[in-house]
């Protein structure tokens, strides 16, 4: 690791802090291509662990993975009116297929071969509804072919001018689920099943509490009937949309002619859903747990869960402590834990601690000659606290510590999220709240898009979701928090990423 640069404290500049944590933990870097990021091995490992957990849940609910092309004929995007409007301003296009040598030197040595222009330009997928439903039209004939439950792990491109690593990049990695159903009820059930999976993943794996609910029409996915989302509050009190699940109705089925023969012999359009989470989740993980010393990774998703740092002065001691460290590593790995033994001669123990801390490793075991003499190691938690721990039974102690850390991170994040939520605020209090610390504001909403737009324009806060029943206030609000008209639903506002 390069010489450590001080991490900007969160209180000083949250955005600088975020960048410093990513740099220190070597999660990602800016690339020579503007707007695109390079995900480095430590960051990519987190993504792989996320993928595995989510993929298991998708598979357990009957979904199968497939892969569709990166390129989509431009005309496909035009088939669903709302959809094209939503994505038209951020697509990358392939218009030519060849370069030619110009005979010049340097940067001008090659140029686009004008004779290679494509008859129909290809869009680099911003999302794959169109190409997938074009295929569904071929594959679905009868009610017996339904439901069709597919998922794809892929990259997508949405042209961005501003870059924020993991949160907003032109190219990002994600999964997109696409399903077809016989009727609205089945599609709705699917959209909700996925929302529940996303919530479970956020809470049980990422230790990131979320609010679930439905988006308003102005915030829903372009082309969807209804969009459900999970929303989490980051440490700077901005909301992060962490996953969305859409009931697409029959919009795409009609645009792409996806019809099936019913049991009674009639012909019907299918109902579709689509849903996705992306590498943005890594940004959410960072901003939920990390501190001024760097990354804090929840144990279940930590690329390295335990770092063992032997301490020695003489060669004899080095042999001894390393030998025991190696044995402990083997024992821990037998239970499926991800462990590193740090026997580098080039670094002092203190420097090693600093490094493993910045990498977010939840548990560090320090083993020195004196520890060995008393048959113990020192168990240090990334979240604070050092405990002498007998080597006899160290596997159980480490496992218990990891479980406790996972649970404590979730509890702390939930407490922070609740502490930074207000309910039943007046308009004046709401304005004050959004100008000040910010957070989740629960209140009545009249349902009028122009009221929603005015709130956004004046406070920069948007409705994150109309929350599901378990998140709603005990007493339903009677009037709109902003305009005073009768409330049609409780809403949760926040400034968002
Ligand atoms: Zn209103």
Coordinates of C-alpha atoms and ligand atoms in Angstrom, one line a residue:
X1 CA 0.0 0.0 0.0
X2 CA 1.3 3.5 -0.8
X3 CA 2.2 5.8 2.0
X4 CA -1.0 6.5 3.9
X5 CA -2.6 9.8 3.3
X6 CA -4.7 11.2 6.2
X7 CA -8.4 10.5 5.8
X8 CA -10.4 13.7 5.8
X9 CA -12.8 13.5 8.9
X10 CA -16.5 13.1 8.0
X11 CA -17.4 16.2 9.9
X12 CA -15.1 18.3 7.9
X13 CA -16.1 17.2 4.4
X14 CA -18.2 14.1 3.9
X15 CA -17.5 13.9 0.2
X16 CA -13.8 14.2 0.6
X17 CA -14.0 11.6 3.4
X18 CA -15.8 9.2 1.0
X19 CA -13.1 9.5 -1.6
X20 CA -10.4 9.1 0.9
X21 CA -11.9 5.9 2.4
X22 CA -12.2 4.4 -1.1
X23 CA -8.6 5.3 -1.9
X24 CA -7.2 4.0 1.4
X25 CA -9.1 0.7 1.1
X26 CA -8.1 0.4 -2.6
X27 CA -11.7 -0.2 -3.6
X28 CA -11.8 1.7 -6.8
X29 CA -10.1 4.4 -8.8
X30 CA -10.9 7.0 -11.5
X31 CA -10.1 5.7 -15.0
X32 CA -8.6 7.5 -18.1
X33 CA -12.2 7.4 -19.5
X34 CA -14.1 10.2 -17.9
X35 CA -17.1 9.1 -16.0
X36 CA -15.9 5.5 -15.7
X37 CA -14.4 3.8 -12.7
X38 CA -11.9 1.0 -12.2
X39 CA -13.0 -1.4 -9.5
X40 CA -9.9 -2.7 -7.7
X41 CA -9.5 -6.2 -6.3
X42 CA -10.6 -5.3 -2.8
X43 CA -13.7 -3.6 -4.1
X44 CA -14.5 -6.2 -6.6
X45 CA -14.3 -8.9 -3.9
X46 CA -17.1 -7.1 -2.1
X47 CA -19.1 -7.1 -5.3
X48 CA -18.5 -10.8 -5.7
X49 CA -19.6 -11.6 -2.2
X50 CA -22.7 -9.5 -2.8
X51 CA -23.4 -11.3 -6.1
X52 CA -23.1 -14.7 -4.5
X53 CA -25.5 -13.9 -1.7
X54 CA -28.1 -12.2 -4.0
X55 CA -27.7 -14.9 -6.6
X56 CA -28.5 -17.6 -4.1
X57 CA -31.7 -15.8 -3.1
X58 CA -32.8 -15.3 -6.7
X59 CA -32.1 -19.0 -7.4
X60 CA -34.0 -20.1 -4.3
X61 CA -37.1 -18.2 -5.6
X62 CA -37.0 -19.9 -9.0
X63 CA -35.0 -17.4 -11.1
X64 CA -32.4 -18.4 -13.6
X65 CA -29.5 -16.5 -15.0
X66 CA -29.1 -15.7 -18.7
X67 CA -27.2 -13.3 -20.8
X68 CA -28.4 -10.8 -23.5
X69 CA -26.3 -8.6 -25.9
X70 CA -24.6 -5.4 -24.9
X71 CA -25.9 -3.7 -28.0
X72 CA -29.6 -2.9 -28.7
X73 CA -30.9 -1.7 -32.1
X74 CA -31.8 2.0 -31.7
X75 CA -35.3 1.4 -33.0
X76 CA -36.0 -1.0 -30.0
X77 CA -35.7 1.9 -27.6
X78 CA -38.3 3.9 -29.5
X79 CA -41.0 1.2 -29.0
X80 CA -42.0 2.1 -25.5
X81 CA -42.7 5.9 -25.4
X82 CA -42.0 6.6 -21.7
X83 CA -39.0 4.4 -21.7
X84 CA -37.3 6.2 -24.6
X85 CA -37.9 9.5 -23.0
X86 CA -36.4 8.4 -19.7
X87 CA -33.2 7.1 -21.3
X88 CA -32.7 9.2 -24.5
X89 CA -30.5 11.8 -22.9
X90 CA -27.9 9.4 -21.6
X91 CA -27.2 6.7 -24.2
X92 CA -24.0 5.8 -25.8
X93 CA -24.3 4.9 -29.5
X94 CA -22.3 2.8 -31.8
X95 CA -22.5 4.2 -35.3
X96 CA -19.4 2.8 -37.1
X97 CA -17.5 -0.5 -37.1
X98 CA -14.1 0.4 -38.5
X99 CA -11.2 2.7 -38.2
X100 CA -8.7 3.3 -41.0
X101 CA -5.1 4.4 -41.2
X102 CA -4.7 8.0 -42.4
X103 CA -1.0 7.9 -43.2
X104 CA -0.5 10.7 -40.7
X105 CA 1.6 10.5 -37.5
X106 CA 0.5 10.6 -33.8
X107 CA -3.1 11.1 -32.7
X108 CA -4.3 11.6 -36.2
X109 CA -2.9 8.2 -37.4
X110 CA -6.3 6.6 -37.3
X111 CA -9.8 7.9 -38.1
X112 CA -13.3 6.6 -38.4
X113 CA -13.9 4.9 -41.7
X114 CA -16.9 6.7 -43.1
X115 CA -17.8 3.7 -45.3
X116 CA -18.4 1.6 -42.2
X117 CA -21.4 3.5 -40.9
X118 CA -24.1 1.2 -39.5
X119 CA -27.4 1.3 -41.2
X120 CA -29.1 1.3 -37.8
X121 CA -27.0 2.6 -34.9
X122 CA -26.7 0.4 -31.8
X123 CA -27.4 1.6 -28.3
X124 CA -25.1 0.4 -25.6
X125 CA -27.6 -1.0 -23.1
X126 CA -28.7 1.5 -20.4
X127 CA -31.0 -1.3 -19.2
X128 CA -32.2 -4.4 -21.1
X129 CA -36.1 -4.4 -21.1
X130 CA -36.3 -3.9 -24.8
X131 CA -33.9 -6.6 -26.0
X132 CA -35.1 -9.1 -23.4
X133 CA -38.8 -8.6 -24.2
X134 CA -38.1 -8.9 -27.9
X135 CA -36.7 -12.4 -27.1
X136 CA -39.6 -13.1 -24.7
X137 CA -42.0 -12.6 -27.7
X138 CA -40.2 -15.5 -29.4
X139 CA -40.1 -17.8 -26.3
X140 CA -43.5 -17.3 -24.8
X141 CA -46.4 -19.0 -26.6
X142 CA -48.7 -20.4 -24.0
X143 CA -49.7 -20.0 -20.3
X144 CA -47.5 -23.1 -19.7
X145 CA -44.4 -21.0 -20.5
X146 CA -45.3 -18.7 -17.6
X147 CA -44.0 -17.4 -15.3
X148 CA -40.7 -16.8 -17.0
X149 CA -38.2 -15.7 -14.4
X150 CA -34.8 -14.5 -15.6
X151 CA -31.9 -12.6 -14.3
X152 CA -28.8 -11.2 -15.9
X153 CA -25.5 -10.0 -14.3
X154 CA -24.1 -7.4 -16.6
X155 CA -22.7 -3.9 -17.1
X156 CA -24.8 -1.0 -18.4
X157 CA -23.9 2.4 -19.7
X158 CA -25.8 5.7 -18.8
X159 CA -23.8 8.7 -19.9
X160 CA -23.0 10.8 -16.9
X161 CA -21.2 14.1 -16.6
X162 CA -20.5 14.0 -12.9
X163 CA -18.6 11.0 -11.5
X164 CA -18.8 9.7 -7.9
X165 CA -17.2 6.3 -7.5
X166 CA -19.8 3.6 -7.1
X167 CA -22.7 6.1 -6.8
X168 CA -22.7 7.7 -10.2
X169 CA -20.6 6.4 -13.0
X170 CA -21.2 6.1 -16.8
X171 CA -20.6 2.4 -16.7
X172 CA -21.7 0.3 -13.8
X173 CA -22.2 -3.4 -12.9
X174 CA -25.6 -4.7 -11.8
X175 CA -28.1 -7.4 -12.0
X176 CA -31.3 -6.9 -13.8
X177 CA -34.2 -9.3 -13.3
X178 CA -36.9 -9.7 -16.0
X179 CA -40.0 -11.7 -15.7
X180 CA -43.2 -12.4 -17.5
X181 CA -46.5 -13.4 -15.8
X182 CA -50.1 -14.4 -16.7
X183 CA -51.7 -11.6 -14.8
X184 CA -51.3 -8.4 -12.8
X185 CA -51.6 -10.2 -9.4
X186 CA -48.7 -12.6 -10.3
X187 CA -46.5 -9.7 -11.5
X188 CA -47.3 -7.7 -8.4
X189 CA -46.4 -10.7 -6.2
X190 CA -43.1 -11.0 -8.0
X191 CA -42.2 -7.3 -7.7
X192 CA -42.9 -7.6 -3.9
X193 CA -41.0 -10.8 -3.5
X194 CA -37.9 -9.2 -5.0
X195 CA -38.4 -6.1 -2.8
X196 CA -38.4 -8.4 0.2
X197 CA -35.2 -10.1 -1.0
X198 CA -33.5 -6.7 -1.5
X199 CA -34.5 -5.7 2.0
X200 CA -33.3 -8.9 3.5
X201 CA -30.0 -8.6 1.7
X202 CA -29.5 -4.9 2.8
X203 CA -30.3 -5.7 6.4
X204 CA -28.8 -9.1 6.9
X205 CA -25.8 -8.9 4.7
X206 CA -25.0 -5.2 4.5
X207 CA -26.2 -4.4 8.0
X208 CA -28.0 -1.5 6.3
X209 CA -31.5 -0.7 7.5
X210 CA -33.9 0.4 4.8
X211 CA -37.4 1.8 4.3
X212 CA -39.5 0.0 1.7
X213 CA -42.3 1.5 -0.2
X214 CA -43.7 2.6 -3.6
X215 CA -42.4 5.5 -5.7
X216 CA -44.6 8.4 -6.7
X217 CA -45.4 8.7 -10.5
X218 CA -42.8 11.4 -10.9
X219 CA -40.1 9.2 -9.3
X220 CA -41.0 5.8 -10.9
X221 CA -39.0 4.0 -13.6
X222 CA -39.6 5.2 -17.1
X223 CA -42.2 2.8 -18.5
X224 CA -43.3 1.1 -15.3
X225 CA -46.8 0.9 -13.8
X226 CA -45.4 1.0 -10.3
X227 CA -41.9 1.1 -8.8
X228 CA -41.0 -0.2 -5.4
X229 CA -37.7 0.7 -3.7
X230 CA -35.5 0.2 -0.7
X231 CA -34.1 3.5 0.6
X232 CA -31.3 3.9 3.2
X233 CA -30.1 6.9 5.1
X234 CA -26.3 7.5 4.8
X235 CA -24.2 9.1 7.5
X236 CA -24.5 12.6 6.0
X237 CA -28.3 12.2 6.2
X238 CA -28.8 11.9 2.5
X239 CA -30.9 9.0 1.2
X240 CA -29.6 6.3 -1.1
X241 CA -32.0 4.5 -3.4
X242 CA -30.4 1.0 -3.0
X243 CA -32.6 -1.2 -5.1
X244 CA -35.8 -1.0 -7.2
X245 CA -38.4 -3.4 -8.3
X246 CA -40.9 -2.5 -11.0
X247 CA -44.3 -3.8 -12.0
X248 CA -44.1 -2.9 -15.7
X249 CA -47.7 -3.8 -16.4
X250 CA -48.3 -4.7 -20.0
X251 CA -46.5 -1.7 -21.5
X252 CA -43.5 -3.6 -22.8
X253 CA -45.6 -6.6 -23.7
X254 CA -47.7 -4.5 -26.0
X255 CA -44.7 -2.7 -27.4
X256 CA -42.9 -6.0 -28.2
X257 CA -45.9 -8.2 -28.9
X258 CA -45.3 -10.6 -26.0
X259 CA -48.6 -12.6 -26.0
X260 CA -49.6 -16.0 -24.7
X261 CA -52.4 -18.4 -25.3
X262 CA -54.6 -18.7 -22.1
X263 CA -55.9 -22.1 -20.8
X264 CA -59.2 -21.2 -22.3
X265 CA -57.7 -20.6 -25.7
X266 CA -57.7 -16.8 -25.8
X267 CA -54.8 -14.5 -26.5
X268 CA -53.4 -12.2 -23.8
X269 CA -50.5 -9.9 -23.3
X270 CA -48.1 -11.0 -20.5
X271 CA -47.4 -8.8 -17.4
X272 CA -43.7 -8.0 -16.8
X273 CA -41.5 -7.0 -13.9
X274 CA -37.9 -5.8 -13.9
X275 CA -35.7 -5.2 -10.9
X276 CA -32.1 -4.3 -10.2
X277 CA -29.3 -3.5 -7.7
X278 CA -25.9 -2.3 -8.7
X279 CA -22.4 -1.6 -7.6
X280 CA -24.0 1.5 -6.0
X281 CA -24.6 -0.9 -3.0
X282 CA -20.8 -0.7 -2.3
X283 CA -21.2 3.1 -2.0
X284 CA -24.1 2.5 0.4
X285 CA -22.0 0.0 2.5
X286 CA -19.2 2.5 2.7
X287 CA -21.4 5.4 3.7
X288 CA -23.4 3.4 6.2
X289 CA -20.6 2.0 8.4
X290 CA -17.2 3.5 7.7
X291 CA -15.4 6.0 10.1
X292 CA -12.6 8.5 10.1
X293 CA -10.1 5.6 10.2
X294 CA -11.4 4.2 6.9
X295 CA -13.6 1.4 5.6
X296 CA -15.7 -0.6 8.1
X297 CA -17.0 -3.7 6.3
X298 CA -19.8 -5.8 7.8
X299 CA -18.3 -9.2 8.5
X300 CA -20.6 -11.1 6.0
X301 CA -19.3 -9.0 3.1
X302 CA -15.7 -8.3 4.2
X303 CA -13.2 -9.6 1.7
X304 CA -10.9 -10.4 4.6
X305 CA -12.8 -11.2 7.9
X306 CA -9.8 -11.9 10.1
X307 CA -6.2 -10.5 9.8
X308 CA -3.6 -12.3 11.9
X309 CA -0.6 -10.2 12.8
X310 CA 2.2 -12.0 14.5
X311 CA 4.7 -9.8 16.5
X312 CA 8.3 -10.7 16.9
X313 CA 11.8 -9.4 17.5
X314 CA 14.1 -12.3 17.0
X315 CA 14.1 -14.9 14.2
X316 CA 13.3 -17.5 16.8
X317 CA 10.2 -15.6 17.9
X318 CA 9.3 -15.0 14.2
X319 CA 9.3 -18.8 13.6
X320 CA 7.2 -19.4 16.8
X321 CA 4.5 -16.8 16.4
X322 CA 4.2 -17.3 12.6
X323 CA 3.8 -21.0 13.2
X324 CA 1.0 -20.5 15.6
X325 CA -0.6 -17.8 13.4
X326 CA -0.5 -20.2 10.5
X327 CA -2.3 -22.9 12.6
X328 CA -5.0 -20.4 13.7
X329 CA -5.5 -19.4 10.1
X330 CA -6.0 -23.0 9.1
X331 CA -8.4 -23.6 11.9
X332 CA -10.4 -20.4 11.1
X333 CA -10.5 -21.2 7.3
X334 CA -11.9 -24.7 8.1
X335 CA -15.1 -22.9 9.2
X336 CA -15.2 -21.0 6.0
X337 CA -13.8 -17.7 7.2
X338 CA -11.7 -15.4 5.0
X339 CA -8.3 -15.0 6.7
X340 CA -5.0 -13.4 6.0
X341 CA -1.8 -14.0 7.9
X342 CA 0.5 -10.9 7.8
X343 CA 4.1 -12.0 8.1
X344 CA 5.6 -9.2 6.0
X345 CA 9.1 -8.3 7.3
X346 CA 8.9 -4.8 5.6
X347 CA 6.3 -3.4 8.0
X348 CA 6.1 -2.8 11.8
X349 CA 3.0 -4.2 13.6
X350 CA 1.6 -0.7 14.1
X351 CA 1.7 0.0 10.3
X352 CA 0.1 -3.4 9.7
X353 CA -2.8 -2.6 12.1
X354 CA -3.3 0.7 10.4
X355 CA -3.5 -1.0 7.0
X356 CA -5.9 -3.7 8.0
X357 CA -8.1 -1.1 9.7
X358 CA -8.3 1.1 6.5
X359 CA -9.2 -2.1 4.6
X360 CA -12.2 -2.6 6.9
X361 CA -11.2 -6.0 8.3
X362 CA -13.6 -6.7 11.2
X363 CA -11.3 -8.7 13.4
X364 CA -7.6 -8.6 13.9
X365 CA -5.6 -11.2 16.0
X366 CA -2.3 -10.0 17.4
X367 CA 0.0 -12.8 18.5
X368 CA 3.3 -11.9 20.3
X369 CA 5.8 -14.0 22.2
X370 CA 4.3 -12.9 25.5
X371 CA 0.8 -13.8 24.3
X372 CA 2.1 -17.3 23.3
X373 CA 3.6 -17.8 26.7
X374 CA 0.2 -17.3 28.3
X375 CA -1.6 -19.3 25.6
X376 CA -3.6 -16.4 24.1
X377 CA -3.9 -13.9 21.3
X378 CA -5.3 -10.3 21.4
X379 CA -8.6 -10.0 19.5
X380 CA -9.0 -6.4 18.3
X381 CA -12.3 -5.3 16.7
X382 CA -12.4 -2.8 13.9
X383 CA -15.3 -1.1 15.6
X384 CA -13.3 -0.8 18.8
X385 CA -12.1 -2.9 21.8
X386 CA -9.2 -5.3 22.4
X387 CA -9.7 -8.6 24.3
X388 CA -7.1 -11.2 25.3
X389 CA -8.5 -14.4 24.0
X390 CA -7.3 -18.0 24.8
X391 CA -5.9 -19.8 21.8
X392 CA -8.0 -22.8 23.0
X393 CA -11.4 -22.1 21.6
X394 CA -10.2 -19.1 19.4
X395 CA -12.3 -20.2 16.5
X396 CA -15.5 -19.9 18.5
X397 CA -14.4 -16.6 20.0
X398 CA -13.7 -15.1 16.6
X399 CA -16.9 -16.4 15.1
X400 CA -18.9 -15.0 18.0
X401 CA -17.1 -11.6 17.6
X402 CA -17.9 -11.5 13.9
X403 CA -21.6 -12.2 14.6
X404 CA -21.7 -9.5 17.3
X405 CA -20.0 -7.0 15.0
X406 CA -22.5 -7.7 12.2
X407 CA -25.4 -7.3 14.6
X408 CA -24.0 -4.2 16.3
X409 CA -23.4 -2.5 12.9
X410 CA -27.0 -3.0 12.0
X411 CA -28.2 -1.8 15.3
X412 CA -26.1 1.3 15.2
X413 CA -27.1 2.2 11.7
X414 CA -30.8 1.7 12.5
X415 CA -30.5 3.9 15.6
X416 CA -28.7 6.6 13.5
X417 CA -31.4 6.4 10.8
X418 CA -34.2 6.7 13.4
X419 CA -32.5 9.6 15.2
X420 CA -32.3 11.5 12.0
X421 CA -35.9 11.0 11.0
X422 CA -38.8 13.4 11.9
X423 CA -42.5 12.7 11.8
X424 CA -45.4 15.1 11.5
X425 CA -43.4 18.2 10.9
X426 CA -45.0 21.5 9.8
X427 CA -44.0 23.1 6.6
X428 CA -41.7 25.5 8.4
X429 CA -40.1 22.7 10.5
X430 CA -39.7 20.7 7.3
X431 CA -37.8 23.6 5.6
X432 CA -35.7 24.0 8.6
X433 CA -34.9 20.3 8.8
X434 CA -33.9 20.1 5.1
X435 CA -31.8 23.3 5.4
X436 CA -30.1 21.9 8.5
X437 CA -29.0 18.4 9.3
X438 CA -31.5 16.7 6.9
X439 CA -32.7 13.1 7.1
X440 CA -35.9 11.3 6.5
X441 CA -39.0 13.5 7.0
X442 CA -42.4 11.6 7.3
X443 CA -45.5 13.6 6.5
X444 CA -48.8 13.8 4.7
X445 CA -48.9 14.3 1.0
X446 CA -51.7 15.6 -1.2
X447 CA -50.6 13.5 -4.2
X448 CA -50.3 16.5 -6.5
X449 CA -47.2 16.3 -8.7
X450 CA -46.9 20.1 -8.8
X451 CA -46.8 20.2 -5.0
X452 CA -44.1 17.5 -5.1
X453 CA -42.1 19.6 -7.7
X454 CA -42.4 22.7 -5.6
X455 CA -41.0 21.0 -2.5
X456 CA -38.1 19.6 -4.6
X457 CA -37.4 23.0 -6.1
X458 CA -37.4 24.8 -2.7
X459 CA -35.8 22.2 -0.5
X460 CA -34.0 19.8 -2.8
X461 CA -35.9 17.0 -1.0
X462 CA -37.7 14.4 -3.0
X463 CA -40.3 11.7 -2.0
X464 CA -38.1 8.6 -1.5
X465 CA -41.1 6.4 -1.1
X466 CA -44.7 6.2 0.1
X467 CA -43.7 3.8 2.9
X468 CA -45.1 0.3 3.4
X469 CA -47.4 0.0 6.4
X470 CA -44.8 -1.1 9.0
X471 CA -42.9 2.2 8.4
X472 CA -45.9 4.5 8.6
X473 CA -46.6 6.7 11.5
X474 CA -49.1 5.4 14.1
X475 CA -51.6 8.0 13.1
X476 CA -52.1 8.7 9.4
X477 CA -51.5 12.3 8.5
X478 CA -54.7 14.2 7.6
X479 CA -53.2 17.0 5.5
X480 CA -50.4 17.6 3.1
X481 CA -47.3 18.7 5.0
X482 CA -46.6 21.4 2.4
X483 CA -49.9 22.7 0.9
X484 CA -52.4 21.7 3.6
X485 CA -54.8 19.9 1.2
X486 CA -56.1 16.6 2.3
X487 CA -53.4 13.9 2.5
X488 CA -53.8 10.9 0.3
X489 CA -50.7 9.0 1.6
X490 CA -47.9 9.4 4.0
X491 CA -44.6 10.2 2.3
X492 CA -40.9 10.1 3.3
X493 CA -38.8 12.9 2.0
X494 CA -35.1 13.3 1.9
X495 CA -32.3 14.8 -0.1
X496 CA -30.8 12.0 -2.0
X497 CA -27.8 10.7 -3.9
Ligands
LIG1 ZN1 -49.5 19.2 -1.2

